[in-house]
Short mmCIF file of C-alpha atoms and ligand atoms in Angstrom, two decimals:
data_model
loop_
_atom_site.label_atom_id
_atom_site.label_comp_id
_atom_site.label_asym_id
_atom_site.label_seq_id
_atom_site.Cartn_x
_atom_site.Cartn_y
_atom_site.Cartn_z
CA UNK A 22 14.66 -22.84 44.32
CA UNK A 23 18.35 -23.64 44.47
CA UNK A 24 20.43 -20.61 43.63
CA UNK A 25 22.52 -22.60 41.17
CA UNK A 26 19.62 -23.34 38.81
CA UNK A 27 20.41 -22.48 35.21
CA UNK A 28 17.67 -20.59 33.39
CA UNK A 29 16.75 -20.62 29.74
CA UNK A 30 15.65 -17.36 28.10
CA UNK A 31 12.35 -17.44 26.16
CA UNK A 32 11.53 -14.53 23.88
CA UNK A 33 8.68 -13.67 21.51
CA UNK A 34 8.36 -10.51 19.41
CA UNK A 35 5.43 -8.31 18.46
CA UNK A 36 6.36 -6.03 15.59
CA UNK A 37 4.40 -3.02 14.39
CA UNK A 38 5.13 -2.08 10.81
CA UNK A 39 3.63 0.92 9.05
CA UNK A 40 2.30 -0.01 5.63
CA UNK A 41 3.62 2.00 2.71
CA UNK A 42 0.51 3.75 1.49
CA UNK A 43 -0.19 7.29 0.30
CA UNK A 44 -3.34 7.49 2.40
CA UNK A 45 -4.58 6.28 5.78
CA UNK A 46 -6.39 3.03 6.46
CA UNK A 47 -9.98 4.34 6.74
CA UNK A 48 -9.89 7.82 5.16
CA UNK A 49 -8.17 9.76 2.37
CA UNK A 50 -5.75 11.70 4.59
CA UNK A 51 -2.06 11.54 3.70
CA UNK A 52 0.48 9.49 5.67
CA UNK A 53 3.68 11.45 4.98
CA UNK A 54 5.95 11.73 8.04
CA UNK A 55 6.99 15.11 9.34
CA UNK A 56 4.06 17.24 8.14
CA UNK A 57 3.07 20.18 10.40
CA UNK A 58 0.95 18.86 13.31
CA UNK A 59 -2.74 18.21 12.63
CA UNK A 60 -2.62 18.96 8.91
CA UNK A 61 -3.39 15.39 7.78
CA UNK A 62 -6.68 14.97 9.56
CA UNK A 63 -10.40 14.70 8.79
CA UNK A 64 -13.59 13.78 10.63
CA UNK A 65 -12.87 10.04 10.23
CA UNK A 66 -9.38 9.96 11.73
CA UNK A 67 -10.33 12.58 14.35
CA UNK A 68 -13.15 10.30 15.46
CA UNK A 69 -16.03 12.73 14.93
CA UNK A 70 -19.38 11.11 15.67
CA UNK A 71 -21.09 9.79 12.58
CA UNK A 72 -17.97 9.80 10.38
CA UNK A 73 -17.72 6.40 8.70
CA UNK A 74 -14.51 4.46 8.00
CA UNK A 75 -13.93 3.02 4.51
CA UNK A 76 -11.19 0.42 4.19
CA UNK A 77 -8.24 1.29 1.92
CA UNK A 78 -7.84 -1.60 -0.55
CA UNK A 79 -4.08 -1.10 -0.86
CA UNK A 80 -3.72 -1.78 2.89
CA UNK A 81 -5.26 -5.25 2.48
CA UNK A 82 -2.93 -6.03 -0.39
CA UNK A 83 0.16 -4.95 1.60
CA UNK A 84 -0.91 -7.00 4.63
CA UNK A 85 -1.27 -10.02 2.34
CA UNK A 86 2.20 -9.36 0.94
CA UNK A 87 3.62 -9.32 4.47
CA UNK A 88 1.74 -12.49 5.41
CA UNK A 89 2.74 -14.40 2.29
CA UNK A 90 6.39 -13.29 2.54
CA UNK A 91 6.37 -14.77 6.06
CA UNK A 92 4.93 -18.06 4.87
CA UNK A 93 1.52 -17.46 6.45
CA UNK A 94 -1.88 -18.69 5.37
CA UNK A 95 -4.08 -15.82 4.19
CA UNK A 96 -7.53 -16.05 5.72
CA UNK A 97 -10.35 -15.68 3.16
CA UNK A 98 -12.28 -13.67 5.75
CA UNK A 99 -10.82 -11.43 8.44
CA UNK A 100 -12.72 -9.13 10.77
CA UNK A 101 -12.04 -5.74 12.34
CA UNK A 102 -12.87 -5.18 16.00
CA UNK A 103 -12.97 -2.25 18.36
CA UNK A 104 -10.31 -2.28 21.06
CA UNK A 105 -11.68 0.08 23.66
CA UNK A 106 -9.51 2.24 25.91
CA UNK A 107 -9.22 5.85 26.85
CA UNK A 108 -6.16 7.85 25.94
CA UNK A 109 -5.91 11.45 24.75
CA UNK A 110 -4.21 10.43 21.49
CA UNK A 111 -7.10 8.08 20.66
CA UNK A 112 -9.99 10.40 19.82
CA UNK A 113 -12.59 7.70 19.09
CA UNK A 114 -12.03 6.00 22.46
CA UNK A 115 -11.19 2.79 20.65
CA UNK A 116 -8.64 1.52 18.16
CA UNK A 117 -9.84 -0.45 15.14
CA UNK A 118 -7.78 -3.64 15.03
CA UNK A 119 -8.15 -7.23 13.95
CA UNK A 120 -8.45 -9.49 16.96
CA UNK A 121 -9.98 -12.96 16.80
CA UNK A 122 -9.85 -13.12 13.02
CA UNK A 123 -6.54 -11.76 11.70
CA UNK A 124 -5.77 -11.60 7.98
CA UNK A 125 -2.81 -14.00 8.12
CA UNK A 126 -1.82 -16.85 10.44
CA UNK A 127 0.72 -19.63 10.99
CA UNK A 128 3.87 -18.64 9.14
CA UNK A 129 7.53 -19.27 9.68
CA UNK A 130 10.66 -17.21 9.27
CA UNK A 131 13.45 -19.50 8.06
CA UNK A 132 17.00 -18.32 7.79
CA UNK A 133 20.58 -19.47 7.87
CA UNK A 134 22.81 -17.81 10.49
CA UNK A 135 26.47 -18.37 11.37
CA UNK A 136 25.42 -20.97 13.94
CA UNK A 137 23.11 -22.85 11.57
CA UNK A 138 19.46 -22.78 10.47
CA UNK A 139 16.79 -20.92 12.45
CA UNK A 140 13.02 -21.28 12.20
CA UNK A 141 10.91 -18.72 14.06
CA UNK A 142 7.20 -19.45 13.86
CA UNK A 143 4.83 -16.59 13.11
CA UNK A 144 1.60 -16.75 15.10
CA UNK A 145 -0.34 -14.08 13.22
CA UNK A 146 -0.26 -10.93 11.15
CA UNK A 147 -3.13 -8.52 11.70
CA UNK A 148 -4.22 -5.11 10.45
CA UNK A 149 -4.81 -2.11 12.68
CA UNK A 150 -4.76 1.67 12.76
CA UNK A 151 -2.09 3.70 14.54
CA UNK A 152 -2.96 6.18 17.29
CA UNK A 153 -2.05 9.87 17.36
CA UNK A 154 1.06 11.20 19.04
CA UNK A 155 1.35 12.99 22.39
CA UNK A 156 4.16 15.39 23.02
CA UNK A 157 4.87 16.22 26.65
CA UNK A 158 6.83 19.40 27.24
CA UNK A 159 8.23 20.97 30.40
CA UNK A 160 9.59 19.55 33.63
CA UNK A 161 6.72 20.40 35.95
CA UNK A 162 9.19 22.02 38.36
CA UNK A 163 7.02 25.09 38.54
CA UNK A 164 3.28 25.50 38.18
CA UNK A 165 2.03 25.77 34.63
CA UNK A 166 5.36 24.64 33.27
CA UNK A 167 4.00 21.38 31.86
CA UNK A 168 2.08 21.03 28.64
CA UNK A 169 0.93 18.11 26.52
CA UNK A 170 0.38 18.55 22.82
CA UNK A 171 -1.53 16.23 20.53
CA UNK A 172 -0.77 15.56 16.88
CA UNK A 173 -3.34 13.44 15.06
CA UNK A 174 -1.44 13.13 11.78
CA UNK A 175 -0.52 9.56 12.75
CA UNK A 176 -4.04 8.69 13.81
CA UNK A 177 -5.39 6.14 11.30
CA UNK A 178 -2.04 5.39 9.68
CA UNK A 179 -2.16 1.71 8.57
CA UNK A 180 -0.11 -0.87 10.47
CA UNK A 181 0.37 -4.58 10.48
CA UNK A 182 1.24 -6.24 13.75
CA UNK A 183 3.37 -9.35 13.34
CA UNK A 184 3.45 -11.73 16.31
CA UNK A 185 6.03 -14.51 16.65
CA UNK A 186 5.77 -17.60 18.81
CA UNK A 187 8.11 -17.55 21.83
CA UNK A 188 10.77 -19.37 19.78
CA UNK A 189 13.76 -17.11 20.40
CA UNK A 190 16.41 -18.11 22.92
CA UNK A 191 18.85 -15.22 23.23
CA UNK A 192 18.99 -11.41 22.92
CA UNK A 193 21.23 -11.71 19.85
CA UNK A 194 18.86 -14.16 18.17
CA UNK A 195 15.92 -11.83 18.85
CA UNK A 196 17.74 -8.85 17.39
CA UNK A 197 18.84 -10.89 14.36
CA UNK A 198 15.29 -12.14 13.83
CA UNK A 199 13.97 -8.57 13.92
CA UNK A 200 16.61 -7.58 11.35
CA UNK A 201 15.60 -10.43 9.02
CA UNK A 202 11.98 -9.48 9.38
CA UNK A 203 12.79 -5.89 8.52
CA UNK A 204 14.71 -7.01 5.45
CA UNK A 205 11.75 -9.10 4.28
CA UNK A 206 9.27 -6.26 4.76
CA UNK A 207 11.58 -3.93 2.83
CA UNK A 208 12.07 -6.47 0.06
CA UNK A 209 8.35 -6.88 -0.55
CA UNK A 210 7.72 -3.12 -0.35
CA UNK A 211 5.44 -3.34 2.67
CA UNK A 212 7.41 -1.07 5.01
CA UNK A 213 10.15 1.56 4.64
CA UNK A 214 12.21 0.15 7.52
CA UNK A 215 12.68 3.59 9.06
CA UNK A 216 12.97 2.85 12.75
CA UNK A 217 13.94 6.39 13.78
CA UNK A 218 10.68 7.75 12.39
CA UNK A 219 8.85 4.92 14.12
CA UNK A 220 7.61 3.17 10.97
CA UNK A 221 8.96 -0.05 12.45
CA UNK A 222 8.95 -0.82 16.17
CA UNK A 223 9.14 -3.91 18.28
CA UNK A 224 7.81 -5.14 21.63
CA UNK A 225 9.86 -7.90 23.23
CA UNK A 226 8.16 -10.51 25.45
CA UNK A 227 10.74 -11.97 27.77
CA UNK A 228 10.65 -14.78 30.31
CA UNK A 229 12.99 -17.36 31.79
CA UNK A 230 12.46 -20.95 32.90
CA UNK A 231 14.64 -23.54 34.60
CA UNK A 232 16.71 -25.41 32.04
CA UNK A 233 14.83 -28.52 30.93
CA UNK A 234 11.38 -27.27 31.93
CA UNK A 235 8.84 -27.18 29.08
CA UNK A 236 6.25 -24.98 30.76
CA UNK A 237 6.69 -21.27 30.02
CA UNK A 238 7.61 -18.77 32.72
CA UNK A 239 5.78 -15.51 33.45
CA UNK A 240 6.54 -13.00 30.72
CA UNK A 241 7.36 -9.33 30.83
CA UNK A 242 6.63 -7.17 27.80
CA UNK A 243 9.13 -4.43 26.93
CA UNK A 244 7.33 -1.91 24.73
CA UNK A 245 8.31 0.11 21.71
CA UNK A 246 11.93 -0.70 21.01
CA UNK A 247 12.92 1.16 17.89
CA UNK A 248 16.46 -0.02 17.25
CA UNK A 249 18.21 -3.39 17.08
CA UNK A 250 20.61 -2.31 19.79
CA UNK A 251 17.85 -1.19 22.17
CA UNK A 252 16.03 -4.47 21.57
CA UNK A 253 19.10 -6.51 22.39
CA UNK A 254 20.10 -4.42 25.41
CA UNK A 255 16.57 -4.39 26.84
CA UNK A 256 16.33 -8.18 26.64
CA UNK A 257 19.80 -8.60 28.13
CA UNK A 258 18.80 -6.39 31.03
CA UNK A 259 15.49 -8.21 31.54
CA UNK A 260 17.20 -11.61 31.64
CA UNK A 261 19.65 -10.42 34.29
CA UNK A 262 16.85 -8.80 36.30
CA UNK A 263 14.55 -11.82 36.11
CA UNK A 264 17.34 -14.29 36.90
CA UNK A 265 18.34 -12.30 39.97
CA UNK A 266 14.74 -12.22 41.16
CA UNK A 267 14.30 -15.98 40.69
CA UNK A 268 17.59 -16.73 42.43
CA UNK A 269 16.44 -14.59 45.35
CA UNK A 270 13.25 -16.65 45.52
CA UNK A 271 11.07 -13.78 44.32
CA UNK A 272 8.26 -14.05 41.81
CA UNK A 273 8.28 -12.46 38.34
CA UNK A 274 5.36 -10.08 37.94
CA UNK A 275 3.60 -10.07 34.59
CA UNK A 276 3.82 -6.46 33.42
CA UNK A 277 4.66 -4.02 30.66
CA UNK A 278 7.99 -2.26 30.94
CA UNK A 279 9.79 0.45 29.05
CA UNK A 280 13.45 0.62 28.04
CA UNK A 281 15.22 3.68 29.41
CA UNK A 282 18.30 4.03 27.24
CA UNK A 283 19.78 6.83 29.36
CA UNK A 284 20.13 4.61 32.44
CA UNK A 285 20.31 1.27 30.60
CA UNK A 286 17.35 -0.25 32.45
CA UNK A 287 13.77 -1.32 31.90
CA UNK A 288 11.21 0.40 34.13
CA UNK A 289 7.71 -0.74 34.96
CA UNK A 290 4.80 0.92 33.12
CA UNK A 291 1.87 -1.13 34.37
CA UNK A 292 1.33 -4.56 35.89
CA UNK A 293 -1.20 -7.18 34.84
CA UNK A 294 -3.60 -5.97 37.52
CA UNK A 295 -3.66 -2.54 35.91
CA UNK A 296 -3.94 -4.00 32.40
CA UNK A 297 -6.80 -2.74 30.27
CA UNK A 298 -9.88 -4.78 29.65
CA UNK A 299 -10.30 -3.78 26.04
CA UNK A 300 -13.88 -5.06 25.71
CA UNK A 301 -13.29 -6.10 22.11
CA UNK A 302 -16.31 -6.41 19.84
CA UNK A 303 -16.67 -6.58 16.03
CA UNK A 304 -16.53 -3.15 14.37
CA UNK A 305 -20.13 -2.46 13.30
CA UNK A 306 -19.15 0.20 10.73
CA UNK A 307 -16.94 -2.13 8.66
CA UNK A 308 -17.90 -5.30 6.81
CA UNK A 309 -15.69 -8.40 7.08
CA UNK A 310 -12.63 -8.33 4.83
CA UNK A 311 -13.13 -10.99 2.17
CA UNK A 312 -10.28 -11.84 -0.18
CA UNK A 313 -10.70 -14.21 -3.11
CA UNK A 314 -8.34 -17.07 -3.95
CA UNK A 315 -7.57 -15.24 -7.21
CA UNK A 316 -6.52 -12.11 -5.37
CA UNK A 317 -4.30 -14.10 -2.98
CA UNK A 318 -2.70 -15.93 -5.93
CA UNK A 319 -2.13 -12.64 -7.74
CA UNK A 320 -0.37 -11.14 -4.72
CA UNK A 321 1.68 -14.30 -4.24
CA UNK A 322 2.83 -14.20 -7.87
CA UNK A 323 3.85 -10.58 -7.57
CA UNK A 324 6.26 -11.16 -4.67
CA UNK A 325 9.91 -10.50 -5.52
CA UNK A 326 12.84 -12.66 -4.51
CA UNK A 327 13.14 -12.71 -0.70
CA UNK A 328 16.40 -11.88 1.10
CA UNK A 329 17.21 -15.43 2.24
CA UNK A 330 16.70 -16.89 -1.25
CA UNK A 331 18.67 -14.01 -2.71
CA UNK A 332 21.54 -14.63 -0.29
CA UNK A 333 21.73 -18.28 -1.36
CA UNK A 334 21.68 -17.19 -5.02
CA UNK A 335 24.53 -14.71 -4.49
CA UNK A 336 26.59 -17.45 -2.83
CA UNK A 337 25.78 -19.92 -5.61
CA UNK A 338 25.97 -17.72 -8.72
CA UNK A 339 28.73 -15.30 -7.74
CA UNK A 340 30.77 -17.35 -5.27
CA UNK A 341 30.38 -14.71 -2.56
CA UNK A 342 31.29 -15.57 1.05
CA UNK A 343 28.07 -16.02 3.13
CA UNK A 344 28.71 -12.91 5.23
CA UNK A 345 29.06 -10.64 2.17
CA UNK A 346 26.11 -12.31 0.46
CA UNK A 347 23.92 -11.83 3.53
CA UNK A 348 24.83 -8.18 3.91
CA UNK A 349 24.12 -7.45 0.25
CA UNK A 350 20.97 -9.56 0.01
CA UNK A 351 19.29 -7.73 2.88
CA UNK A 352 18.86 -4.69 0.67
CA UNK A 353 17.26 -4.81 -2.79
CA UNK A 354 19.10 -1.66 -3.89
CA UNK A 355 22.46 -2.90 -2.60
CA UNK A 356 21.88 -6.17 -4.49
CA UNK A 357 21.14 -4.23 -7.65
CA UNK A 358 24.27 -2.13 -7.14
CA UNK A 359 26.38 -5.22 -6.53
CA UNK A 360 25.10 -7.10 -9.57
CA UNK A 361 25.69 -4.11 -11.83
CA UNK A 362 29.22 -3.65 -10.40
CA UNK A 363 29.98 -7.35 -10.83
CA UNK A 364 28.86 -7.15 -14.47
CA UNK A 365 30.88 -3.99 -15.17
CA UNK A 366 34.06 -5.27 -13.50
CA UNK A 367 33.92 -8.86 -14.61
CA UNK A 368 35.05 -9.81 -11.09
CA UNK A 369 32.13 -10.66 -8.79
CA UNK A 370 34.19 -11.42 -5.69
CA UNK A 371 36.02 -8.11 -5.92
CA UNK A 372 32.69 -6.36 -6.50
CA UNK A 373 31.25 -8.05 -3.38
CA UNK A 374 34.31 -7.07 -1.41
CA UNK A 375 34.09 -3.44 -2.44
CA UNK A 376 30.34 -3.10 -2.06
CA UNK A 377 30.40 -4.48 1.51
CA UNK A 378 33.70 -2.72 2.27
CA UNK A 379 34.62 0.67 0.81
CA UNK A 380 31.20 1.54 -0.61
CA UNK A 381 29.34 0.70 2.62
CA UNK A 382 31.95 2.55 4.67
CA UNK A 383 31.53 5.67 2.51
CA UNK A 384 27.73 5.49 2.72
CA UNK A 385 27.89 5.29 6.51
CA UNK A 386 30.21 8.27 6.60
CA UNK A 387 27.73 10.42 4.64
CA UNK A 388 24.68 8.84 6.27
CA UNK A 389 23.30 8.28 2.77
CA UNK A 390 21.66 5.34 1.06
CA UNK A 391 23.01 3.31 -1.84
CA UNK A 392 20.53 4.96 -4.22
CA UNK A 393 22.33 8.24 -3.63
CA UNK A 394 25.84 6.75 -3.72
CA UNK A 395 28.53 9.09 -5.05
CA UNK A 396 29.67 6.54 -7.59
CA UNK A 397 27.83 4.50 -10.23
CA UNK A 398 28.22 0.70 -10.48
CA UNK A 399 29.64 1.22 -13.97
CA UNK A 400 32.37 3.59 -12.79
CA UNK A 401 33.23 1.36 -9.83
CA UNK A 402 33.30 -1.67 -12.11
CA UNK A 403 35.79 0.07 -14.43
CA UNK A 404 37.99 0.89 -11.42
CA UNK A 405 37.99 -2.76 -10.34
CA UNK A 406 38.80 -3.86 -13.88
CA UNK A 407 41.91 -1.64 -13.79
CA UNK A 408 43.04 -3.38 -10.60
CA UNK A 409 42.43 -6.76 -12.20
CA UNK A 410 44.44 -5.75 -15.24
CA UNK A 411 47.38 -4.98 -12.95
CA UNK A 412 47.26 -1.28 -13.79
CA UNK A 413 46.49 -0.17 -10.25
CA UNK A 414 47.45 -1.54 -6.86
CA UNK A 415 44.76 -2.27 -4.27
CA UNK A 416 45.77 0.61 -2.05
CA UNK A 417 46.03 3.07 -4.93
CA UNK A 418 42.55 1.95 -5.99
CA UNK A 419 41.20 3.07 -2.61
CA UNK A 420 42.70 6.54 -3.14
CA UNK A 421 41.23 6.68 -6.63
CA UNK A 422 37.86 5.62 -5.23
CA UNK A 423 37.97 8.50 -2.74
CA UNK A 424 38.61 10.96 -5.58
CA UNK A 425 35.86 9.43 -7.70
CA UNK A 426 33.26 9.46 -4.95
CA UNK A 427 30.82 12.30 -5.36
CA UNK A 428 32.91 13.96 -8.07
CA UNK A 429 31.60 12.11 -11.11
CA UNK A 430 35.21 11.63 -12.28
CA UNK A 431 36.28 8.40 -13.95
CA UNK A 432 39.05 6.22 -12.50
CA UNK A 433 40.97 6.41 -15.77
CA UNK A 434 41.08 10.24 -15.69
CA UNK A 435 42.19 10.34 -12.06
CA UNK A 436 44.95 7.81 -12.64
CA UNK A 437 46.22 9.78 -15.64
CA UNK A 438 46.01 13.15 -13.89
CA UNK A 439 47.60 12.07 -10.62
CA UNK A 440 50.16 9.61 -11.94
CA UNK A 441 48.83 6.79 -9.80
CA UNK A 442 49.33 4.14 -12.41
CA UNK A 443 50.88 1.02 -10.99
CA UNK A 444 54.58 0.60 -11.57
CA UNK A 445 54.57 -2.55 -13.64
CA UNK A 446 57.90 -1.76 -15.23
CA UNK A 447 60.25 -4.46 -13.99
CA UNK A 448 63.43 -2.56 -14.51
CA UNK A 449 62.21 0.41 -12.46
CA UNK A 450 61.01 -1.82 -9.67
CA UNK A 451 64.18 -3.90 -9.61
CA UNK A 452 66.16 -0.75 -8.79
CA UNK A 453 63.88 0.08 -5.86
CA UNK A 454 64.04 -3.51 -4.62
CA UNK A 455 67.84 -3.39 -4.75
CA UNK A 456 67.89 -0.18 -2.70
CA UNK A 457 65.60 -1.73 -0.05
CA UNK A 458 67.74 -4.88 0.16
CA UNK A 459 70.80 -2.67 0.56
CA UNK A 460 69.26 -0.60 3.36
CA UNK A 461 67.43 -3.22 5.39
CA UNK A 462 70.46 -5.26 6.39
CA UNK A 463 68.90 -6.66 9.59
CA UNK A 464 65.73 -7.87 7.92
CA UNK A 465 67.66 -9.28 5.00
CA UNK A 466 69.93 -11.22 7.37
CA UNK A 467 66.93 -12.61 9.25
CA UNK A 468 65.28 -13.69 6.00
CA UNK A 469 68.42 -15.42 4.84
CA UNK A 470 68.67 -17.14 8.21
CA UNK A 471 65.37 -18.82 7.38
CA UNK A 472 62.83 -16.34 8.82
CA UNK A 473 60.40 -16.30 5.86
CA UNK A 474 58.02 -13.93 7.65
CA UNK A 475 60.46 -11.08 7.17
CA UNK A 476 59.57 -11.02 3.48
CA UNK A 477 56.26 -9.26 4.26
CA UNK A 478 58.14 -6.48 5.99
CA UNK A 479 60.44 -6.02 3.01
CA UNK A 480 57.49 -5.98 0.58
CA UNK A 481 55.98 -3.25 2.77
CA UNK A 482 59.18 -1.21 2.49
CA UNK A 483 59.09 -1.38 -1.31
CA UNK A 484 55.38 -0.44 -1.35
CA UNK A 485 56.17 2.54 0.85
CA UNK A 486 58.98 3.68 -1.40
CA UNK A 487 56.57 3.59 -4.36
CA UNK A 488 53.69 5.21 -2.46
CA UNK A 489 51.68 2.02 -2.89
CA UNK A 490 51.96 2.06 -6.65
CA UNK A 491 54.00 -1.12 -7.10
CA UNK A 492 52.42 -4.37 -8.20
CA UNK A 493 52.71 -6.42 -5.00
CA UNK A 494 53.05 -9.72 -6.79
CA UNK A 495 55.90 -8.44 -8.91
CA UNK A 496 57.57 -6.95 -5.81
CA UNK A 497 57.33 -10.33 -4.12
CA UNK A 498 58.96 -12.12 -7.04
CA UNK A 499 61.71 -9.53 -7.41
CA UNK A 500 62.47 -9.57 -3.69
CA UNK A 501 62.68 -13.35 -3.53
CA UNK A 502 64.99 -13.40 -6.48
CA UNK A 503 67.09 -10.49 -5.19
CA UNK A 504 67.44 -12.10 -1.76
CA UNK A 505 68.28 -15.50 -3.23
CA UNK A 506 70.99 -13.96 -5.42
CA UNK A 507 73.01 -12.76 -2.51
CA UNK A 508 72.15 -15.62 -0.17
CA UNK A 509 74.19 -18.48 -1.50
CA UNK A 510 77.55 -16.78 -1.29
P1 ADP B 627 -0.89 -11.76 25.21
O1 ADP B 627 -2.23 -12.39 25.18
O2 ADP B 627 -0.40 -11.40 26.56
O3 ADP B 627 -0.70 -10.67 24.20
P2 ADP B 627 0.17 -13.71 23.44
O4 ADP B 627 -0.01 -15.16 23.69
O5 ADP B 627 -0.66 -13.04 22.41
O6 ADP B 627 0.09 -12.96 24.81
O7 ADP B 627 1.66 -13.51 23.05
C1 ADP B 627 2.16 -12.25 22.83
C2 ADP B 627 3.65 -12.38 22.56
O8 ADP B 627 4.30 -12.86 23.72
C3 ADP B 627 4.00 -13.36 21.48
O9 ADP B 627 5.08 -12.81 20.74
C4 ADP B 627 4.45 -14.59 22.21
O10 ADP B 627 5.42 -15.31 21.49
C5 ADP B 627 5.07 -14.01 23.44
N1 ADP B 627 4.98 -14.89 24.62
C6 ADP B 627 3.90 -15.53 25.09
N2 ADP B 627 4.21 -16.20 26.23
C7 ADP B 627 5.53 -15.95 26.48
C8 ADP B 627 6.44 -16.34 27.51
N3 ADP B 627 6.06 -17.09 28.53
N4 ADP B 627 7.70 -15.89 27.44
C9 ADP B 627 8.10 -15.11 26.42
N5 ADP B 627 7.29 -14.71 25.43
C10 ADP B 627 6.02 -15.11 25.45
MG1 MG B 628 -0.24 -9.03 22.89
ZN1 ZN B 629 -8.52 11.36 7.91
#
């Protein structure tokens, strides 16, 4: 193949999402993360012979929610199968998973991005149980230094696997798609979105093909990516690696690889030749999962507004810029916070600005979530109303916000106590403006010579002299007038 061939990336995602249930999929054990090892276990999830699984009804409902939110068709009958393989963290010797007959099929994820509309087709959504966790300790440098521990708390935790068609064409698009999917699962209450705890993880299937070719290339699967950044970086690396191989006339080997963040590379886990033959067969201990039309309709009716629809509503009803609207709409609690702030302030755009700006910045700093924000929407709204009323400058408002945050104090009290009230008194400001005009002879001369841009500098000088407390609009007017007065002579 000519070394100048351009290649097109082709990417499909397989996403594992833990369902938000109190108990496991086939037994009554709890699902809470972080419990002491092997304390949430019973004969069923430990795979004791003769222990029978009983399907958790809530799990079926959540899988339907996920499927419907992704525009899928819910199958009236789905069937569990045994996926057989040996691994120490899989005590039964098989994983119970839906295979040929998944609960939901043929959906589509539609969304509007900066570069236009995207439609990523969803192949299937199926139910399965999670495996236990292995913990490998020690370097193996000396004999007896290496130990593996097993924790079965995760064994039997309910998951849905969501599989997309290979519709994605760049690492950024794949990462964005994963983010949208996460937002949808959060919005419908199916998943908690916690990627660090592993409740949401993604496998990326990556291939390349010569530009213009319709046939798919050989794919490589990168397993278990648990952050948007890792997903994007792993795909970027794979594309470079595969392109180099193709250019060198080498073949791509179908295999599973793992992202090694420390060295910024994917490394091979196993090739197709070593792939398991899972010997799937229908699970004899579980009946087919039958869902009635009524049940499907009930679940459909109970779905809340989805992030993309919400984003369009925020743009339409509040006049928010698309970027702000998208950021807010991705989180139900942030949307709630924004709407309450907009109502309390009477200024939706300012509320959007602050929620995506200062509030988000503060939350990141503390590593907290909006539900635990150190300020209520009402208090923030009252602060913004003071700015609107001309009582507080924008920069003073940021200082007030800092003092409010986490203290429970009201903006009004802080402004009174710290004398931050905006100087709206014209006479007082005119004096300061006169002093600045007197001192800044160079800038004044340049302005009068026609360099309008110098005005910004002079406004800045007045703001500095008032510690940011002057009303910028008034300063502007006074400066223009003051400069014009002396200019004509
Ligand atoms: P497998 O049988 O190997 O699991 P599937 O057809 O079920 O393969 O697809 C698994 C995932 O791989 C899906 O997300 C799909 O979009 C993606 N995929 C399939 N073929 C390719 C390809 N040639 N390049 C990139 N992704 C692919
Ligand atoms: Mg697969
Ligand atoms: Zn159990």
